[in-house]
mmCIF file of C-alpha atoms and ligand atoms in Angstrom:
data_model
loop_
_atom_site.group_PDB
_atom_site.id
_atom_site.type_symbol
_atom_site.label_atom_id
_atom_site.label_comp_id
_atom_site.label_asym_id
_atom_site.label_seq_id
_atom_site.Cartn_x
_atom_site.Cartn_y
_atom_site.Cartn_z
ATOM 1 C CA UNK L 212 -88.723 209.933 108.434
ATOM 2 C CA UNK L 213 -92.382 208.326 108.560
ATOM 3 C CA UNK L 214 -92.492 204.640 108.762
ATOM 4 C CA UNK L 215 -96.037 203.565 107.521
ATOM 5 C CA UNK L 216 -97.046 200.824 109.421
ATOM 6 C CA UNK L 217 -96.207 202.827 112.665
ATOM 7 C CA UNK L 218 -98.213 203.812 115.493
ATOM 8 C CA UNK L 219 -96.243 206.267 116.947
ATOM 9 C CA UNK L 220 -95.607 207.588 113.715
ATOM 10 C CA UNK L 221 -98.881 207.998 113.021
ATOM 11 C CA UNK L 222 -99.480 209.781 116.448
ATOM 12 C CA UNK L 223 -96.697 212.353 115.416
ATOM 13 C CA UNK L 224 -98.112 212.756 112.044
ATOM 14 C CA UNK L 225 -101.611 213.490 113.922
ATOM 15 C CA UNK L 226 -103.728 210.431 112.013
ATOM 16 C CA UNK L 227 -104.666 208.690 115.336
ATOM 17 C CA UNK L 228 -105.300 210.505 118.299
ATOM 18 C CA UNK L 229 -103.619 210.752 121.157
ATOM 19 C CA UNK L 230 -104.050 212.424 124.765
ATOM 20 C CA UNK L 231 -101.493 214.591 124.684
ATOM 21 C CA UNK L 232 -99.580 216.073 127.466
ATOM 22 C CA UNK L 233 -96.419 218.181 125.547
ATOM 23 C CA UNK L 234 -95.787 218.886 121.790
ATOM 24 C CA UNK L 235 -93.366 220.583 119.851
ATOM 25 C CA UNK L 236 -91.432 220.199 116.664
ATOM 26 C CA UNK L 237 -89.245 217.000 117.740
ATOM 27 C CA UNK L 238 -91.105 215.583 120.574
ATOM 28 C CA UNK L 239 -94.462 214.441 121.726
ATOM 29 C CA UNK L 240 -95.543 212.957 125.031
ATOM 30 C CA UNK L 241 -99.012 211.310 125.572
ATOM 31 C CA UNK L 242 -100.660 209.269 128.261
ATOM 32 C CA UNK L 243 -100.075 205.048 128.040
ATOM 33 C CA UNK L 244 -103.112 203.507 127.106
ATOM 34 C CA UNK L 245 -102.100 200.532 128.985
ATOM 35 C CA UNK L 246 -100.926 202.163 132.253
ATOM 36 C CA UNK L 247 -98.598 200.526 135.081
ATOM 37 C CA UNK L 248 -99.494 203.435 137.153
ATOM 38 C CA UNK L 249 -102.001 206.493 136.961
ATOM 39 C CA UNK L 250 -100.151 208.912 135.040
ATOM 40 C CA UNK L 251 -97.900 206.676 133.122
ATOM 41 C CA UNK L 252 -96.492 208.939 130.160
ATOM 42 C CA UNK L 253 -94.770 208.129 126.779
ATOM 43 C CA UNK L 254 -92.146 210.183 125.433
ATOM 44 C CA UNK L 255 -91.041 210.237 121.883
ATOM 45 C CA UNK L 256 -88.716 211.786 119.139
ATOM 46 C CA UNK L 257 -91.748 212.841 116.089
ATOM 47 C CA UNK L 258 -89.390 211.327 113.664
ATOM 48 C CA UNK L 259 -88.923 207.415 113.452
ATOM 49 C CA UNK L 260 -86.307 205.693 114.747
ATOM 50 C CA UNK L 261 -86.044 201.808 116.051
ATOM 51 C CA UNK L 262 -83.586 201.925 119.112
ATOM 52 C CA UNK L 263 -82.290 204.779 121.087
ATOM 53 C CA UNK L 264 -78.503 204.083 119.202
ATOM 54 C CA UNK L 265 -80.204 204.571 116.007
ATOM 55 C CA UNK L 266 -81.189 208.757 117.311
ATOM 56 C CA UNK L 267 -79.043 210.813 116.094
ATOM 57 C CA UNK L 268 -77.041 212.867 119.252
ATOM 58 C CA UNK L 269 -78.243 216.145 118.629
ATOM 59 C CA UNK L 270 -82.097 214.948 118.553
ATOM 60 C CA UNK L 271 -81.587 212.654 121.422
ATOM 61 C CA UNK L 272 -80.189 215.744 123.014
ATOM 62 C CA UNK L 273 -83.281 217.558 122.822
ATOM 63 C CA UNK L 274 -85.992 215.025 123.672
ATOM 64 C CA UNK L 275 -83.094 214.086 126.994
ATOM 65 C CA UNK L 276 -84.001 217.700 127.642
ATOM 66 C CA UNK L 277 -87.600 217.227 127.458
ATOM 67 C CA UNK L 278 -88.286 214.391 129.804
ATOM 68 C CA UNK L 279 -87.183 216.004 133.293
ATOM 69 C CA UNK L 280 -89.367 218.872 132.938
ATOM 70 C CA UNK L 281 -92.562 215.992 131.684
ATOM 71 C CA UNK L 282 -91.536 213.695 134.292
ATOM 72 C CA UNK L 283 -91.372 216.317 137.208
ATOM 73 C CA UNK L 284 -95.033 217.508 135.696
ATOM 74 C CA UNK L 285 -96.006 213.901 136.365
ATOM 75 C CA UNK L 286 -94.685 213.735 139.795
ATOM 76 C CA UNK L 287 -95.949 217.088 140.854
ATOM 77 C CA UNK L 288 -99.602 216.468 138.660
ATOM 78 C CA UNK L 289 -99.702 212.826 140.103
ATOM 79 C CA UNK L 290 -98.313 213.415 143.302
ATOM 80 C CA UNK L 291 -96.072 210.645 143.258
ATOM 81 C CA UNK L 292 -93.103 209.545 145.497
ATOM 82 C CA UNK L 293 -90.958 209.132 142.542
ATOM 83 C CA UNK L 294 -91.052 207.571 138.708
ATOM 84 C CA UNK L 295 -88.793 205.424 136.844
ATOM 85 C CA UNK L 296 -87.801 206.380 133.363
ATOM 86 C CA UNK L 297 -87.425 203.513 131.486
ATOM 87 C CA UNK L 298 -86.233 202.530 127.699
ATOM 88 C CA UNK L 299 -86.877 199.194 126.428
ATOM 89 C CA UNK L 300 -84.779 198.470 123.833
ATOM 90 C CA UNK L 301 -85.194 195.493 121.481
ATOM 91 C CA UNK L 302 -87.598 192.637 121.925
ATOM 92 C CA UNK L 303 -85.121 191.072 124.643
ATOM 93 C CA UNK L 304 -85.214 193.754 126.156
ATOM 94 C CA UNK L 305 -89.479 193.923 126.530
ATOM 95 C CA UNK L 306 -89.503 196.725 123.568
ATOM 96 C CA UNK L 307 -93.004 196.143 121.633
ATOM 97 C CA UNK L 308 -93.650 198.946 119.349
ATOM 98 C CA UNK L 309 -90.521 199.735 117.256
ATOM 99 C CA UNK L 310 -90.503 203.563 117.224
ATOM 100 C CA UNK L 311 -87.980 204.653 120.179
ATOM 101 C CA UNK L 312 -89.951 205.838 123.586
ATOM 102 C CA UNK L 313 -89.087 207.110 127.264
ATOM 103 C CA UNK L 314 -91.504 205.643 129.782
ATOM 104 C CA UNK L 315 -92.481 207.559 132.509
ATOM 105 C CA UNK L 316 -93.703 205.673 135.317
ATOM 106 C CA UNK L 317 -94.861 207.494 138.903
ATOM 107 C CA UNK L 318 -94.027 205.422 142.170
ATOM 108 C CA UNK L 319 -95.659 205.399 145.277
ATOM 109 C CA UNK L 320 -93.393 203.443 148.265
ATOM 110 C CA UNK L 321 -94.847 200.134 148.478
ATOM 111 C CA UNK L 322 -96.890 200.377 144.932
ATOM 112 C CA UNK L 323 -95.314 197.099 143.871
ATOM 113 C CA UNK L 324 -95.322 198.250 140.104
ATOM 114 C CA UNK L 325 -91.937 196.657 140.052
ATOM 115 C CA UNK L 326 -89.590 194.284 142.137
ATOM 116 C CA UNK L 327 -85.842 194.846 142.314
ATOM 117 C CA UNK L 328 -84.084 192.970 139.416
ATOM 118 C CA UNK L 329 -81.805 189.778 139.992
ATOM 119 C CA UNK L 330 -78.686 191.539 140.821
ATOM 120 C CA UNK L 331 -75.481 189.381 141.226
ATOM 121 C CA UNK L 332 -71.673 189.774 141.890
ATOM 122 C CA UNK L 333 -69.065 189.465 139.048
ATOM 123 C CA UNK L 334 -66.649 186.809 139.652
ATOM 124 C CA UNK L 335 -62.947 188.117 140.237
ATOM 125 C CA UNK L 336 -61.349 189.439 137.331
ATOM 126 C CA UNK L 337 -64.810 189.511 135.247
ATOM 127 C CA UNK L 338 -65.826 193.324 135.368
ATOM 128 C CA UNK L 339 -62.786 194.505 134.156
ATOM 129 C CA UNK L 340 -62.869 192.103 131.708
ATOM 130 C CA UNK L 341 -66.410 193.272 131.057
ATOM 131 C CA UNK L 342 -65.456 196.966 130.953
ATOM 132 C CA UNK L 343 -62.528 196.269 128.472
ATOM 133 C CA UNK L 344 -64.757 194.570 125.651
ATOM 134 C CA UNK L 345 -67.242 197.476 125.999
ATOM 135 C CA UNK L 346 -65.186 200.436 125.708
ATOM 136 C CA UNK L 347 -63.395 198.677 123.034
ATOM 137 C CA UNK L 348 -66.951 198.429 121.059
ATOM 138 C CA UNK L 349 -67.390 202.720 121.520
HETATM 139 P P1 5GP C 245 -92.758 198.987 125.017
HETATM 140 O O1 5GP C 245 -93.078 197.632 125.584
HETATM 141 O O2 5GP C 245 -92.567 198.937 123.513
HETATM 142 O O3 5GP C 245 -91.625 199.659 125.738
HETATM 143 O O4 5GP C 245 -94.019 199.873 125.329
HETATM 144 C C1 5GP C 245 -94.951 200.272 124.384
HETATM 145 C C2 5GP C 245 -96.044 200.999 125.128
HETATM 146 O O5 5GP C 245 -96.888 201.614 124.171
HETATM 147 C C3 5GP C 245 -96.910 200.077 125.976
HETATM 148 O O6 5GP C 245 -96.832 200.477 127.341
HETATM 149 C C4 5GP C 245 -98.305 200.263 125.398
HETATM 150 O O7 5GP C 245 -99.318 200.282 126.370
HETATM 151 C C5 5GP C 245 -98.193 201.575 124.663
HETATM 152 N N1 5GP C 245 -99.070 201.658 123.501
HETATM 153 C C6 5GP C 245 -99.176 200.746 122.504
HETATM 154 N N2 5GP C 245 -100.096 201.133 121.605
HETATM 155 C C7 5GP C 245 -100.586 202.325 122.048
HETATM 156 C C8 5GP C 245 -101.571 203.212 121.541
HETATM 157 O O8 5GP C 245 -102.197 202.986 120.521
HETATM 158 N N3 5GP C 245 -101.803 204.351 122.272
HETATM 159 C C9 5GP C 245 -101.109 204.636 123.420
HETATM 160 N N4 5GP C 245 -101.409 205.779 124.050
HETATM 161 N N5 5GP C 245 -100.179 203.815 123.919
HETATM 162 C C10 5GP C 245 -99.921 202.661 123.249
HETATM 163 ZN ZN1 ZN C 246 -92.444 205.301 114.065
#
């Protein structure tokens, strides 16, 4: 499952290089070329797939299993307060090339990389509302 016009494809295939950090049969993780931080890794299945729904379990399984040993590598190699692990998924959602990845971003206190989102409160009655309509969609 090789989707031509794919970068990260094409990375997994080997036709465009990459600087590597962790390979094996399902997975590869390279360094961002357009870092938020030093260190900033990507994390991907090899095979092609759009959004993290469209993985298959089992194969999401195993590149889930991956990304704590990479990100505690990038911690430790970076020495970094912390990282976010982050998934964008769809446009909307700030996701640019369409081959699912697993950002791995180190954080230093005070590094300003990001802000806190908006957070709000749920007016009475709405979250369970809320809940409802998603577990209904499972
Ligand atoms: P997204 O916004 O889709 O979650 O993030 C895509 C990421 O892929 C971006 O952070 C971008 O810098 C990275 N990226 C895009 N093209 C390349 C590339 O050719 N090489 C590498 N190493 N990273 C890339
Ligand atoms: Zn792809």
């Amino acid at each position: 499952m090789i989707k031509n016009d794919c970068i990260f494809c094409k990375m997994a295939a080997g036709q465009v290089p990459v600087t590597k950090i962790y390979e094996d049969e399902i997975v590869l993780a390279f360094l961002d070329i357009g870092p938020v931080s030093d260190g900033h890794t990507l994390v991907i299945p090899k095979q092609h797939f759009e959004k993290l729904h469209d993985c298959p379990q089992q194969l999401l399984g195993q590149v889930g299993s991956c990304l704590g040993r990479i990100a505690r590598a990038v911690e430790v190699a970076m020495s970094s307060d912390g990282y976010n692990v982050l998934c964008n998924n769809g446009r909307a959602a700030g996701q640019l090339v369409e081959h699912l990845h697993f950002h791995i971003i180190p954080r230093n206190s005070g590094d300003g990389v990001f802000n806190r989102w908006p957070a709000y409160k749920y007016q009475q009655g709405k979250i369970e509302e809320i809940a409802a309509k998603i577990r209904r969609s499972l």
